[in-house]
Amino acid sequence: MAGEPEAKKPAKGQSKPASTKADESSDMAKPKSAIDHDLIRELAKLLEETGLTEIEFERNGERVRVARRAKRAAGPATAASASSAAQVAADDGPIDHTGNPGLVTSPMVGTAYLGAEPGARAYVEIGSRVRAGETLLIVEAMKTMNQIPAPRAGTVTQILIEDGQPVEFGEPLMIVE
Amino acid sequence: MFDKILIANRGEIALRVLRACKELGIATVAVHSTADADAMHVRLADESVCIGPPSARDSYLNIPALLAACEITGADAVHPGYGFLSENARFAEILEEHNIHFIGPRPAHIRLMGDKIEAKRTAKRLGIPVVPGSEGGVGSDQEALSIARDIGFPVLIKAAAGGGGRGMKVAASADELASALATARAEAKAAFGDDTVYLEKYLTRPRHIEIQVLGDGRGRAIHLGERDCSLQRRHQKVWEESPSPALNAAARSVIGETVAKAMRELEYLGVGTVEFLYEDGIFSFIEMNTRIQVEHPVTEEITDIDLILEQIRIAAGGELDFQQGDIRFHGHAIECRINAENPKTFRPSPGKIVHYHPPGGLGVRVDSAVYHGYTIPPYYDSLVGKLIVHGKTRAEALMRLKRALDEFVIDGIETTVPLFQALVREKEIIDGDYHIHWLEEYLARVT
């Protein structure tokens, strides 16, 4: 599977103007050719290093766009449409958690909330110790709040969703080890 | 027009609906169980939402999950396909309560035609000829016997809450009636939760001929001709064609107009199919399906009308673009439903398709969600795909069908392609001389 972050996931990989790194590397004194190979190579390298799918760079009215070929992945694509700029903490690309015995997945479709109400404190944070059955988060569907319990006692080591994120059945939510 | 349609189904019909949405420029949401995460329509949809584990009850029939999926994606309409919740009036009502359009008929009509006794009463009221039978459900065995004697044996005992060929028992004589009734009631209770049964005269060698209708919900309705679906195994259609080899233009026009007129009176909205048994020149209404049918491509091929597109357009408030006089039937179309089953024993054969090459060329259409490397899951029906051919004449369609079947490669699983290869070479099929028991009689002969 391609596994590339693409339009379905929040924010990651959306086209952004290139960072200044590319600016510094191009040599303004070079003879102007139709294609600036060095620039493109530099942008491509940047793409690889950062895990972005697309970089668009404009200078003096010339624009270059370098994009990683994103396939329509069959994998766990979420339903998130246009979304906030906040990035999911900690990962560079979709990590497969399915083997992890501490993985807590969503038993339903809905919207995940980390606290009981907007503005309320989150039920848990990274490092929180929980008992079996203790509420980790809420998944709301059609105005009904469903508390998602910890399947066993342990420590929350990862929180894989953002507050207010739409989730599907089986969506990885948290890891409790 | 809708902005975003959630496709509440799977397999080939989900892909079919997705294609129409794409052509209309409508955003698509594919919902799927975990078993269908790799489905072709899921890959092609703009968004996808996993709604549950493999079991249909927890996924495709899971109304709360479907509603939640609508909510988080902002879908403003749902297309239910066929099967699953497509004829569930409550689902349609729940969607409407949440301001989501259900692409289908009004809940009242779904409910009306879902009750097979009420459907028959309504058909009769609207001037559609019905099979002679009990006026409603039968109470006591004595009542049943008296009615059966009136209409004449053999009689068919049918579940009021059944349909689609399920929940039917034959009683050939008065002696068999009591036990057939008891069995029918028990099975109906178990399968549909309702043991109400009614009686109909059992026609011995009828054809199954159904009429496709399209209504705009404001009193305008047209018919789009018939489909002959007589070739069935265990009441499941296997081969459908249009026009019916048994009808001429005059007969088609009469029954078509009778049905269209009834739909106008009902102010029917959307697509529907009125099913008949046809014997000795007489049509007898058996039931109406208030949804798109599996075999809809056959009608599309001979009329050049995209039925899914029309469904969506009309559900979005569009008017009927055609008058009856605008409908032209050209050529002949045949559809074969290819299942992942052993062609002789019909044992299901789910598994991975290691080589896939569908036939092509002029007049050949394959409606299938299967692809090279796809694994058919064991949880759902065994339909691999539908092969539909069109020709200028029935003879040309048959020749094209033979060629297309011989070219079709589906390796890694067993399929019923060999059955169709045999049928297309059978004299009575070539002559169009068959009825609803023909296929089972043929299978008994050859296996």
Coordinates of C-alpha atoms in Angstrom, one line a residue:
Chain A
M1 CA 0.0 0.0 0.0
A2 CA 1.2 3.5 -0.7
G3 CA 0.7 4.7 2.7
E4 CA 1.4 8.2 1.7
P5 CA -0.2 10.9 3.7
E6 CA -2.6 12.6 1.3
A7 CA -5.7 14.8 1.2
K8 CA -7.8 12.5 3.4
K9 CA -5.6 12.9 6.5
P10 CA -5.5 16.2 8.4
A11 CA -3.0 18.7 7.2
K12 CA 0.0 16.6 6.7
G13 CA 1.5 16.6 3.3
Q14 CA -0.5 19.5 2.0
S15 CA 1.4 21.8 -0.3
K16 CA 3.3 24.6 1.5
P17 CA 5.7 27.2 0.2
A18 CA 9.2 25.8 0.6
S19 CA 11.4 26.7 3.5
T20 CA 14.2 29.1 3.2
K21 CA 16.7 26.1 2.9
A22 CA 16.0 25.9 -0.8
D23 CA 16.6 29.7 -1.1
E24 CA 20.0 29.5 0.4
S25 CA 21.1 26.6 -1.7
S26 CA 20.4 28.0 -5.1
D27 CA 23.2 30.1 -6.5
M28 CA 21.9 33.3 -7.9
A29 CA 25.1 33.7 -10.0
K30 CA 24.5 30.6 -12.0
P31 CA 23.7 31.1 -15.7
K32 CA 19.9 30.9 -16.1
S33 CA 18.9 27.7 -17.8
A34 CA 15.4 26.6 -18.7
I35 CA 15.4 24.1 -15.8
D36 CA 17.2 24.6 -12.6
H37 CA 18.3 21.0 -11.9
D38 CA 20.0 21.8 -8.6
L39 CA 16.9 23.5 -7.3
I40 CA 14.7 20.6 -8.2
R41 CA 17.1 18.1 -6.7
E42 CA 17.3 20.2 -3.5
L43 CA 13.5 20.3 -3.3
A44 CA 13.2 16.6 -3.9
K45 CA 15.8 15.9 -1.1
L46 CA 13.8 18.1 1.2
L47 CA 10.7 16.2 0.3
E48 CA 12.3 12.9 1.3
E49 CA 13.8 14.2 4.5
T50 CA 10.7 15.8 5.8
G51 CA 8.1 13.3 4.6
L52 CA 6.0 16.0 2.9
T53 CA 4.2 15.0 -0.3
E54 CA 4.5 18.3 -2.0
I55 CA 6.7 21.4 -2.0
E56 CA 6.0 24.5 -4.1
F57 CA 8.7 27.2 -4.4
E58 CA 8.3 30.5 -6.1
R59 CA 11.0 33.1 -6.8
N60 CA 11.0 36.0 -9.2
G61 CA 7.8 34.9 -10.7
E62 CA 9.0 31.4 -11.4
R63 CA 7.4 28.6 -9.6
V64 CA 8.5 25.1 -9.1
R65 CA 6.4 22.3 -7.6
V66 CA 7.8 19.0 -6.6
A67 CA 5.3 16.3 -5.6
R68 CA 5.6 12.8 -4.4
R69 CA 3.3 10.6 -6.4
A70 CA 0.5 9.8 -4.0
K71 CA -1.6 6.7 -4.8
R72 CA -5.2 6.3 -3.4
A73 CA -4.3 4.1 -0.5
A74 CA -6.6 1.4 0.4
G75 CA -5.3 1.6 4.0
P76 CA -7.0 3.1 7.0
A77 CA -8.1 6.4 5.4
T78 CA -10.0 8.6 7.8
A79 CA -13.0 10.6 6.9
A80 CA -11.4 13.9 7.8
S81 CA -12.1 16.5 5.2
A82 CA -10.7 20.1 5.3
S83 CA -9.1 20.4 8.7
S84 CA -7.0 22.5 11.0
A85 CA -3.3 23.0 10.6
A86 CA -2.4 21.3 13.8
Q87 CA -0.3 18.3 13.2
V88 CA -0.6 14.9 14.8
A89 CA 2.1 14.7 17.5
A90 CA 5.1 12.5 17.1
D91 CA 4.8 10.8 13.8
D92 CA 6.3 11.4 10.4
G93 CA 4.2 9.0 8.5
P94 CA 1.4 6.5 9.4
I95 CA 2.9 4.0 11.8
D96 CA 1.1 0.6 11.9
H97 CA 0.1 0.0 15.5
T98 CA -2.1 -3.1 14.7
G99 CA 0.2 -5.6 16.4
N100 CA 0.5 -3.6 19.6
P101 CA -1.4 -5.3 22.5
G102 CA -1.9 -1.9 24.2
L103 CA -3.7 -0.4 21.2
V104 CA -7.2 0.9 21.9
T105 CA -9.3 1.3 18.8
S106 CA -12.6 3.0 18.2
P107 CA -15.6 0.7 18.5
M108 CA -17.7 3.1 16.5
V109 CA -18.0 5.9 14.0
G110 CA -18.1 9.4 15.5
T111 CA -16.0 12.3 16.7
A112 CA -13.4 11.8 19.4
Y113 CA -13.1 14.2 22.3
L114 CA -10.3 14.1 24.8
G115 CA -12.3 15.8 27.6
A116 CA -15.9 15.5 28.9
E117 CA -16.8 18.9 27.4
P118 CA -15.3 21.6 25.3
G119 CA -12.8 23.4 27.5
A120 CA -12.8 20.7 30.1
R121 CA -9.6 18.9 31.1
A122 CA -8.6 15.9 29.1
Y123 CA -9.4 12.6 30.8
V124 CA -5.9 11.4 30.3
E125 CA -2.5 12.6 29.1
I126 CA 0.7 10.8 28.0
G127 CA 2.0 9.3 31.1
S128 CA -1.3 9.0 32.9
R129 CA -1.8 5.8 34.8
V130 CA -5.2 4.3 34.4
R131 CA -7.2 1.4 35.9
A132 CA -9.1 -1.1 33.8
G133 CA -12.4 0.4 32.7
E134 CA -11.4 4.0 33.4
T135 CA -12.5 6.5 30.7
L136 CA -9.8 7.4 28.3
L137 CA -11.8 9.6 25.9
I138 CA -15.3 10.1 24.4
V139 CA -16.5 9.3 21.0
E140 CA -19.6 11.2 20.2
A141 CA -22.2 10.3 17.5
M142 CA -25.4 12.1 16.9
K143 CA -25.3 14.0 20.3
T144 CA -24.7 10.8 22.2
M145 CA -21.5 10.7 24.2
N146 CA -19.9 7.3 24.5
Q147 CA -17.1 6.8 27.0
I148 CA -14.3 4.6 25.8
P149 CA -12.8 2.6 28.6
A150 CA -9.2 1.4 29.1
P151 CA -9.2 -2.3 28.4
R152 CA -6.6 -3.0 31.1
A153 CA -4.7 -1.1 33.7
G154 CA -1.5 0.6 32.6
T155 CA 0.1 3.8 31.4
V156 CA -1.1 5.9 28.4
T157 CA 2.0 6.0 26.2
Q158 CA 0.6 7.4 23.0
I159 CA -2.4 9.5 22.1
L160 CA -3.0 9.0 18.4
I161 CA -5.9 11.3 17.7
E162 CA -6.6 15.0 18.2
D163 CA -9.5 16.5 20.1
G164 CA -12.5 16.8 17.8
Q165 CA -11.2 14.4 15.2
P166 CA -13.7 12.3 13.2
V167 CA -12.9 8.6 13.7
E168 CA -14.0 5.5 12.0
F169 CA -14.6 1.9 13.3
G170 CA -11.2 0.4 14.2
E171 CA -9.4 3.8 14.2
P172 CA -6.3 3.7 16.5
L173 CA -7.0 6.0 19.4
M174 CA -4.5 5.5 22.1
I175 CA -1.9 3.0 23.4
V176 CA -2.1 1.9 27.0
E177 CA 0.8 -0.3 28.1
Chain B
M1 CA -28.3 18.8 -6.6
F2 CA -26.6 16.9 -3.8
D3 CA -23.1 17.9 -2.7
K4 CA -22.0 14.6 -1.2
I5 CA -23.6 11.2 -1.4
L6 CA -22.8 8.4 1.1
I7 CA -23.0 5.0 -0.6
A8 CA -24.5 2.7 1.9
N9 CA -23.6 -0.6 0.2
R10 CA -20.8 -2.6 -1.1
G11 CA -19.5 -4.6 -4.1
E12 CA -20.6 -4.0 -7.6
I13 CA -23.6 -1.8 -6.9
A14 CA -21.5 0.5 -4.7
L15 CA -19.1 0.9 -7.6
R16 CA -22.0 1.5 -9.9
V17 CA -23.4 4.3 -7.8
L18 CA -20.0 5.8 -7.4
R19 CA -19.6 6.0 -11.2
A20 CA -22.9 7.9 -11.5
C21 CA -21.9 10.3 -8.7
K22 CA -18.5 11.0 -10.4
E23 CA -20.3 11.7 -13.7
L24 CA -22.6 14.1 -11.9
G25 CA -19.7 15.8 -10.1
I26 CA -21.0 14.8 -6.7
A27 CA -18.5 14.0 -3.9
T28 CA -18.6 10.4 -2.7
V29 CA -18.3 8.8 0.7
A30 CA -17.7 5.0 0.7
V31 CA -18.6 3.3 4.0
H32 CA -17.2 -0.2 4.4
S33 CA -16.7 -3.0 6.9
T34 CA -13.2 -4.0 7.9
A35 CA -13.5 -6.9 5.4
D36 CA -14.1 -4.4 2.5
A37 CA -11.2 -2.0 3.2
D38 CA -9.6 -2.9 -0.1
A39 CA -12.8 -2.7 -2.2
M40 CA -12.5 -0.9 -5.5
H41 CA -15.2 1.7 -4.7
V42 CA -13.5 2.5 -1.4
R43 CA -10.3 3.2 -3.3
L44 CA -12.0 5.4 -5.8
A45 CA -14.3 7.3 -3.4
D46 CA -13.3 10.8 -2.3
E47 CA -13.7 9.8 1.4
S48 CA -14.1 6.5 3.2
V49 CA -15.3 5.5 6.6
C50 CA -14.9 2.1 8.2
I51 CA -18.2 1.5 9.9
G52 CA -17.8 -1.9 11.6
P53 CA -16.5 -5.5 11.6
P54 CA -17.3 -7.9 8.7
S55 CA -20.8 -8.9 9.8
A56 CA -23.5 -7.1 7.9
R57 CA -25.5 -6.6 11.0
D58 CA -22.7 -4.6 12.5
S59 CA -21.8 -2.7 9.4
Y60 CA -23.9 -2.3 6.3
L61 CA -27.1 -2.8 8.4
N62 CA -25.9 -0.7 11.3
I63 CA -28.1 2.4 11.1
P64 CA -26.4 4.3 13.9
A65 CA -23.0 3.8 12.3
L66 CA -24.3 4.9 8.9
L67 CA -25.8 8.0 10.5
A68 CA -22.6 8.8 12.4
A69 CA -20.7 8.4 9.1
C70 CA -23.1 10.9 7.5
E71 CA -22.5 13.3 10.3
I72 CA -18.8 13.3 10.3
T73 CA -18.5 13.6 6.5
G74 CA -21.3 16.0 6.0
A75 CA -23.1 13.8 3.5
D76 CA -26.4 15.3 2.4
A77 CA -27.8 12.2 0.8
V78 CA -27.5 8.4 1.0
H79 CA -27.8 5.9 -1.8
P80 CA -28.8 2.5 -0.3
G81 CA -28.1 0.4 -3.4
Y82 CA -30.0 -2.9 -3.4
G83 CA -30.5 -5.4 -0.6
F84 CA -29.3 -4.2 2.9
L85 CA -31.3 -1.2 3.9
S86 CA -32.6 -0.2 0.5
E87 CA -36.2 -1.3 1.3
N88 CA -36.1 -0.4 5.0
A89 CA -38.7 2.3 5.5
R90 CA -37.5 3.1 9.0
F91 CA -34.0 3.8 7.7
A92 CA -35.4 6.2 5.1
E93 CA -37.5 7.9 7.8
I94 CA -34.6 8.2 10.2
L95 CA -32.4 9.8 7.5
E96 CA -35.2 12.3 6.7
E97 CA -35.5 13.2 10.4
H98 CA -31.8 14.1 10.3
N99 CA -32.3 16.1 7.1
I100 CA -30.4 13.7 4.9
H101 CA -32.0 12.7 1.6
F102 CA -32.7 9.0 1.1
I103 CA -32.3 8.3 -2.6
G104 CA -35.3 6.1 -3.2
P105 CA -39.1 6.1 -2.9
R106 CA -41.1 7.7 -0.1
P107 CA -41.1 5.6 3.1
A108 CA -44.8 5.1 2.8
H109 CA -44.5 3.4 -0.5
I110 CA -41.6 1.3 0.7
R111 CA -43.7 0.2 3.5
L112 CA -46.7 -0.4 1.3
M113 CA -44.9 -2.6 -1.1
G114 CA -42.9 -4.4 1.6
D115 CA -46.1 -5.9 3.0
K116 CA -46.8 -8.4 0.2
I117 CA -50.5 -8.6 1.0
E118 CA -51.0 -4.9 1.1
A119 CA -48.9 -4.6 -2.1
K120 CA -51.2 -7.0 -3.9
R121 CA -54.3 -5.2 -2.6
T122 CA -52.9 -1.9 -3.9
A123 CA -52.0 -3.3 -7.2
K124 CA -55.5 -4.7 -7.6
R125 CA -56.9 -1.3 -6.6
L126 CA -54.8 0.4 -9.2
G127 CA -55.9 -1.8 -12.0
I128 CA -52.8 -4.1 -12.2
P129 CA -53.8 -7.7 -12.8
V130 CA -53.0 -10.0 -9.9
V131 CA -52.5 -13.7 -9.3
P132 CA -55.8 -15.2 -8.0
G133 CA -55.5 -15.9 -4.3
S134 CA -56.7 -15.2 -0.8
E135 CA -57.8 -11.6 -0.2
G136 CA -55.4 -11.2 2.7
G137 CA -53.6 -13.4 5.2
V138 CA -55.3 -16.8 5.9
G139 CA -56.4 -17.5 9.4
S140 CA -57.5 -21.1 10.0
D141 CA -56.6 -24.2 8.0
Q142 CA -60.3 -24.5 7.2
E143 CA -60.3 -21.0 5.7
A144 CA -57.2 -21.9 3.7
L145 CA -58.7 -25.0 2.4
S146 CA -61.8 -23.3 1.3
I147 CA -59.9 -20.6 -0.6
A148 CA -57.5 -23.1 -2.1
R149 CA -60.5 -25.1 -3.5
D150 CA -61.8 -21.8 -5.0
I151 CA -58.7 -20.9 -6.8
G152 CA -57.7 -24.5 -7.6
F153 CA -54.7 -26.6 -6.6
P154 CA -51.8 -26.5 -6.7
V155 CA -51.5 -23.5 -4.4
L156 CA -48.5 -21.5 -3.2
I157 CA -48.3 -20.4 0.4
K158 CA -46.4 -17.1 0.7
A159 CA -45.1 -15.1 3.7
A160 CA -46.6 -11.7 3.9
A161 CA -43.3 -10.3 5.2
G162 CA -41.2 -12.3 2.8
G163 CA -40.5 -11.4 -0.8
G164 CA -37.5 -11.9 -3.2
G165 CA -38.4 -15.5 -3.6
R166 CA -38.2 -16.4 0.1
G167 CA -40.7 -17.9 2.4
M168 CA -42.8 -19.9 -0.2
K169 CA -44.2 -23.4 0.0
V170 CA -46.3 -25.4 -2.5
A171 CA -49.3 -27.5 -1.6
A172 CA -50.2 -29.7 -4.6
S173 CA -53.4 -31.0 -3.1
A174 CA -55.8 -30.7 -0.1
D175 CA -54.0 -33.4 1.7
E176 CA -50.7 -31.5 1.7
L177 CA -52.2 -28.2 2.6
A178 CA -52.2 -28.4 6.4
S179 CA -48.6 -29.5 6.8
A180 CA -47.4 -27.0 4.1
L181 CA -49.2 -24.2 6.0
A182 CA -47.6 -25.2 9.3
T183 CA -44.1 -25.3 7.8
A184 CA -44.6 -22.0 6.0
R185 CA -45.8 -20.3 9.1
A186 CA -42.9 -21.6 11.2
E187 CA -40.3 -20.6 8.6
A188 CA -41.9 -17.2 8.1
K189 CA -41.8 -16.5 11.8
A190 CA -38.2 -17.5 12.0
A191 CA -37.0 -15.6 9.0
F192 CA -39.2 -12.5 9.0
G193 CA -40.6 -12.4 12.6
D194 CA -44.1 -12.6 11.2
D195 CA -46.0 -15.8 10.5
T196 CA -48.8 -14.2 8.4
V197 CA -49.2 -16.2 5.2
Y198 CA -51.4 -15.8 2.1
L199 CA -52.3 -18.1 -0.7
E200 CA -51.9 -17.8 -4.4
K201 CA -52.7 -20.0 -7.4
Y202 CA -49.5 -21.8 -8.3
L203 CA -48.7 -21.3 -12.0
T204 CA -47.0 -24.3 -13.5
R205 CA -44.8 -22.9 -16.2
P206 CA -44.9 -19.1 -16.1
R207 CA -42.2 -16.7 -17.2
H208 CA -41.1 -14.0 -14.8
I209 CA -41.5 -10.7 -16.5
E210 CA -40.9 -7.5 -14.7
I211 CA -41.5 -3.9 -15.8
Q212 CA -39.1 -1.1 -14.9
V213 CA -40.7 2.2 -13.9
L214 CA -39.5 5.7 -13.2
G215 CA -41.6 8.3 -11.4
D216 CA -40.9 11.9 -10.3
G217 CA -43.1 11.8 -7.2
R218 CA -45.5 14.4 -8.7
G219 CA -47.8 12.2 -10.7
R220 CA -45.5 11.7 -13.7
A221 CA -44.3 8.2 -14.4
I222 CA -43.1 6.2 -17.3
H223 CA -42.2 2.6 -18.0
L224 CA -38.9 1.5 -19.5
G225 CA -39.9 -1.8 -20.8
E226 CA -39.6 -5.3 -19.4
R227 CA -37.0 -7.7 -18.4
D228 CA -37.5 -11.5 -18.6
C229 CA -35.9 -13.1 -15.5
S230 CA -37.3 -16.5 -15.8
L231 CA -34.0 -18.3 -15.5
Q232 CA -33.7 -18.8 -11.7
R233 CA -32.1 -21.2 -9.3
R234 CA -33.8 -21.4 -5.9
H235 CA -35.7 -18.2 -6.7
Q236 CA -32.5 -16.3 -7.4
K237 CA -32.3 -14.8 -10.9
V238 CA -29.3 -15.9 -12.8
W239 CA -29.9 -14.6 -16.4
E240 CA -32.0 -11.7 -17.4
E241 CA -32.8 -10.3 -20.8
S242 CA -34.7 -7.6 -22.5
P243 CA -36.9 -7.6 -24.5
S244 CA -38.6 -10.8 -23.3
P245 CA -38.6 -13.5 -26.1
A246 CA -42.3 -14.0 -25.2
L247 CA -43.6 -10.5 -25.7
N248 CA -44.3 -8.4 -28.8
A249 CA -44.5 -4.6 -28.9
A250 CA -48.2 -4.6 -28.5
A251 CA -48.2 -6.7 -25.3
R252 CA -45.3 -4.7 -23.9
S253 CA -47.1 -1.5 -24.5
V254 CA -50.3 -2.7 -22.8
I255 CA -48.7 -4.0 -19.6
G256 CA -46.2 -1.1 -19.6
E257 CA -48.9 1.5 -19.7
T258 CA -51.0 -0.3 -17.1
V259 CA -48.1 -0.2 -14.7
A260 CA -47.1 3.4 -15.6
K261 CA -50.6 4.6 -15.0
A262 CA -50.7 2.9 -11.6
M263 CA -47.4 4.6 -10.7
R264 CA -48.8 8.0 -11.7
E265 CA -51.8 7.5 -9.5
L266 CA -49.5 6.5 -6.6
E267 CA -47.3 9.5 -7.3
Y268 CA -44.4 7.1 -7.1
L269 CA -41.0 8.7 -6.6
G270 CA -37.9 7.2 -8.1
V271 CA -37.2 3.8 -9.7
G272 CA -39.1 0.7 -9.1
T273 CA -39.9 -2.7 -10.6
V274 CA -43.3 -4.3 -10.9
E275 CA -42.9 -8.1 -11.1
F276 CA -45.3 -10.4 -12.9
L277 CA -45.7 -14.1 -13.7
Y278 CA -46.8 -14.5 -17.3
E279 CA -48.5 -17.5 -18.6
D280 CA -50.8 -18.1 -21.6
G281 CA -50.7 -14.4 -22.4
I282 CA -51.9 -13.4 -19.0
F283 CA -49.9 -11.2 -16.5
S284 CA -50.3 -11.7 -12.8
F285 CA -48.7 -9.3 -10.3
I286 CA -46.5 -10.9 -7.7
E287 CA -44.7 -8.0 -6.1
M288 CA -43.1 -4.6 -6.5
N289 CA -39.5 -3.8 -5.6
T290 CA -39.1 -0.2 -4.5
R291 CA -35.4 0.1 -5.3
I292 CA -32.9 -0.2 -8.1
Q293 CA -32.5 -3.9 -9.1
V294 CA -29.4 -6.0 -9.8
E295 CA -30.4 -6.4 -13.4
H296 CA -31.0 -2.8 -14.2
P297 CA -28.1 -2.7 -16.7
V298 CA -30.2 -4.7 -19.1
T299 CA -32.8 -1.9 -19.3
E300 CA -30.0 0.7 -19.5
E301 CA -28.5 -1.0 -22.6
I302 CA -31.7 -1.1 -24.6
T303 CA -32.9 2.4 -23.6
D304 CA -29.6 4.3 -23.2
I305 CA -30.9 5.7 -20.0
D306 CA -28.7 5.8 -16.9
L307 CA -31.0 4.6 -14.2
I308 CA -28.8 5.5 -11.2
L309 CA -28.3 8.9 -12.6
E310 CA -32.0 9.4 -13.0
Q311 CA -32.5 8.1 -9.4
I312 CA -30.2 10.7 -8.1
R313 CA -31.5 13.5 -10.2
I314 CA -35.1 12.8 -9.2
A315 CA -34.3 12.4 -5.6
A316 CA -32.7 15.8 -5.7
G317 CA -36.0 17.3 -6.9
G318 CA -35.5 17.0 -10.6
E319 CA -38.3 16.4 -13.0
L320 CA -38.9 13.5 -15.3
D321 CA -37.0 14.5 -18.4
F322 CA -38.8 12.0 -20.7
Q323 CA -42.3 11.4 -21.9
Q324 CA -43.3 7.8 -22.6
G325 CA -43.1 8.6 -26.3
D326 CA -39.4 9.6 -25.9
I327 CA -38.5 6.1 -24.8
R328 CA -37.0 4.0 -27.6
F329 CA -36.0 0.4 -27.2
H330 CA -33.2 -0.7 -29.4
G331 CA -31.6 -4.1 -29.9
H332 CA -31.4 -6.8 -27.3
A333 CA -29.5 -7.1 -24.0
I334 CA -28.7 -10.1 -21.8
E335 CA -27.1 -10.2 -18.4
C336 CA -25.5 -13.1 -16.7
R337 CA -24.9 -12.9 -12.9
I338 CA -21.5 -14.6 -12.3
N339 CA -21.1 -16.0 -8.8
A340 CA -18.1 -17.3 -6.9
E341 CA -19.6 -20.8 -6.8
N342 CA -18.9 -24.2 -8.2
P343 CA -20.8 -24.3 -11.5
K344 CA -22.2 -27.7 -10.8
T345 CA -22.7 -27.9 -7.0
F346 CA -23.0 -24.1 -6.4
R347 CA -20.8 -24.5 -3.3
P348 CA -19.5 -21.0 -2.5
S349 CA -15.9 -20.4 -3.5
P350 CA -14.6 -17.2 -1.8
G351 CA -10.9 -16.5 -2.1
K352 CA -8.2 -14.6 -4.0
I353 CA -8.5 -13.9 -7.7
V354 CA -5.1 -14.5 -9.1
H355 CA -5.8 -13.8 -12.7
Y356 CA -8.5 -11.5 -13.9
H357 CA -9.3 -10.5 -17.5
P358 CA -12.8 -9.2 -18.2
P359 CA -14.1 -9.4 -21.8
G360 CA -14.5 -6.2 -23.8
G361 CA -15.4 -4.9 -27.2
L362 CA -18.5 -3.5 -28.7
G363 CA -21.6 -4.2 -26.8
V364 CA -19.9 -5.9 -23.8
R365 CA -20.2 -4.4 -20.3
V366 CA -18.9 -5.9 -17.1
D367 CA -20.3 -4.4 -13.9
S368 CA -18.1 -5.8 -11.3
A369 CA -16.1 -4.6 -8.3
V370 CA -13.6 -7.4 -8.6
Y371 CA -10.0 -6.8 -9.8
H372 CA -6.8 -8.7 -10.4
G373 CA -5.5 -9.8 -7.0
Y374 CA -8.8 -9.1 -5.2
T375 CA -9.9 -11.5 -2.5
I376 CA -13.6 -12.2 -2.3
P377 CA -14.7 -12.1 1.3
P378 CA -16.8 -15.0 2.7
Y379 CA -19.2 -12.7 4.6
Y380 CA -21.5 -11.5 1.9
D381 CA -23.2 -12.6 -1.3
S382 CA -21.1 -14.5 -3.8
L383 CA -21.7 -12.2 -6.8
V384 CA -18.4 -11.7 -8.7
G385 CA -19.9 -9.5 -11.3
K386 CA -22.5 -9.1 -14.0
L387 CA -21.7 -9.6 -17.7
I388 CA -24.0 -7.7 -19.9
V389 CA -24.1 -7.9 -23.6
H390 CA -26.0 -5.9 -26.2
G391 CA -26.7 -6.7 -29.8
K392 CA -28.9 -5.4 -32.6
T393 CA -30.9 -8.7 -32.4
R394 CA -31.2 -11.4 -29.9
A395 CA -29.1 -13.7 -32.1
E396 CA -26.3 -11.2 -32.2
A397 CA -26.5 -10.7 -28.4
L398 CA -26.3 -14.5 -27.9
M399 CA -23.3 -14.7 -30.2
R400 CA -21.6 -11.8 -28.4
L401 CA -22.4 -13.4 -25.0
K402 CA -20.8 -16.7 -26.1
R403 CA -17.7 -14.9 -27.2
A404 CA -17.5 -12.7 -24.1
L405 CA -17.9 -15.7 -21.8
D406 CA -15.2 -17.6 -23.6
E407 CA -12.9 -14.7 -23.1
F408 CA -13.6 -14.1 -19.5
V409 CA -10.7 -15.1 -17.1
I410 CA -11.3 -15.4 -13.4
D411 CA -8.7 -17.6 -11.9
G412 CA -8.1 -18.6 -8.3
I413 CA -11.8 -19.2 -7.5
E414 CA -14.6 -21.2 -9.0
T415 CA -17.2 -19.3 -10.9
T416 CA -20.5 -20.1 -12.6
V417 CA -19.0 -19.0 -16.0
P418 CA -19.1 -22.6 -17.3
L419 CA -22.8 -22.8 -16.5
F420 CA -23.5 -19.8 -18.7
Q421 CA -21.2 -21.2 -21.4
A422 CA -23.4 -24.3 -21.4
L423 CA -26.7 -22.3 -21.3
V424 CA -25.8 -20.2 -24.3
R425 CA -25.4 -23.4 -26.3
E426 CA -28.7 -24.9 -25.2
K427 CA -31.4 -25.1 -27.9
E428 CA -34.2 -23.9 -25.7
I429 CA -32.2 -21.0 -24.4
I430 CA -31.3 -20.1 -28.0
D431 CA -34.9 -20.3 -28.9
G432 CA -36.0 -18.3 -25.9
D433 CA -38.3 -21.1 -24.9
Y434 CA -38.0 -21.3 -21.2
H435 CA -39.9 -20.6 -17.9
I436 CA -39.2 -20.2 -14.2
H437 CA -38.6 -23.9 -13.6
W438 CA -36.5 -24.4 -16.7
L439 CA -33.1 -23.9 -15.1
E440 CA -33.7 -26.2 -12.1
E441 CA -35.1 -28.9 -14.5
Y442 CA -32.0 -28.4 -16.7
L443 CA -29.6 -28.7 -13.7
A444 CA -31.4 -31.8 -12.5
R445 CA -30.9 -33.3 -15.9
V446 CA -27.2 -32.5 -16.3
T447 CA -25.8 -33.0 -12.8

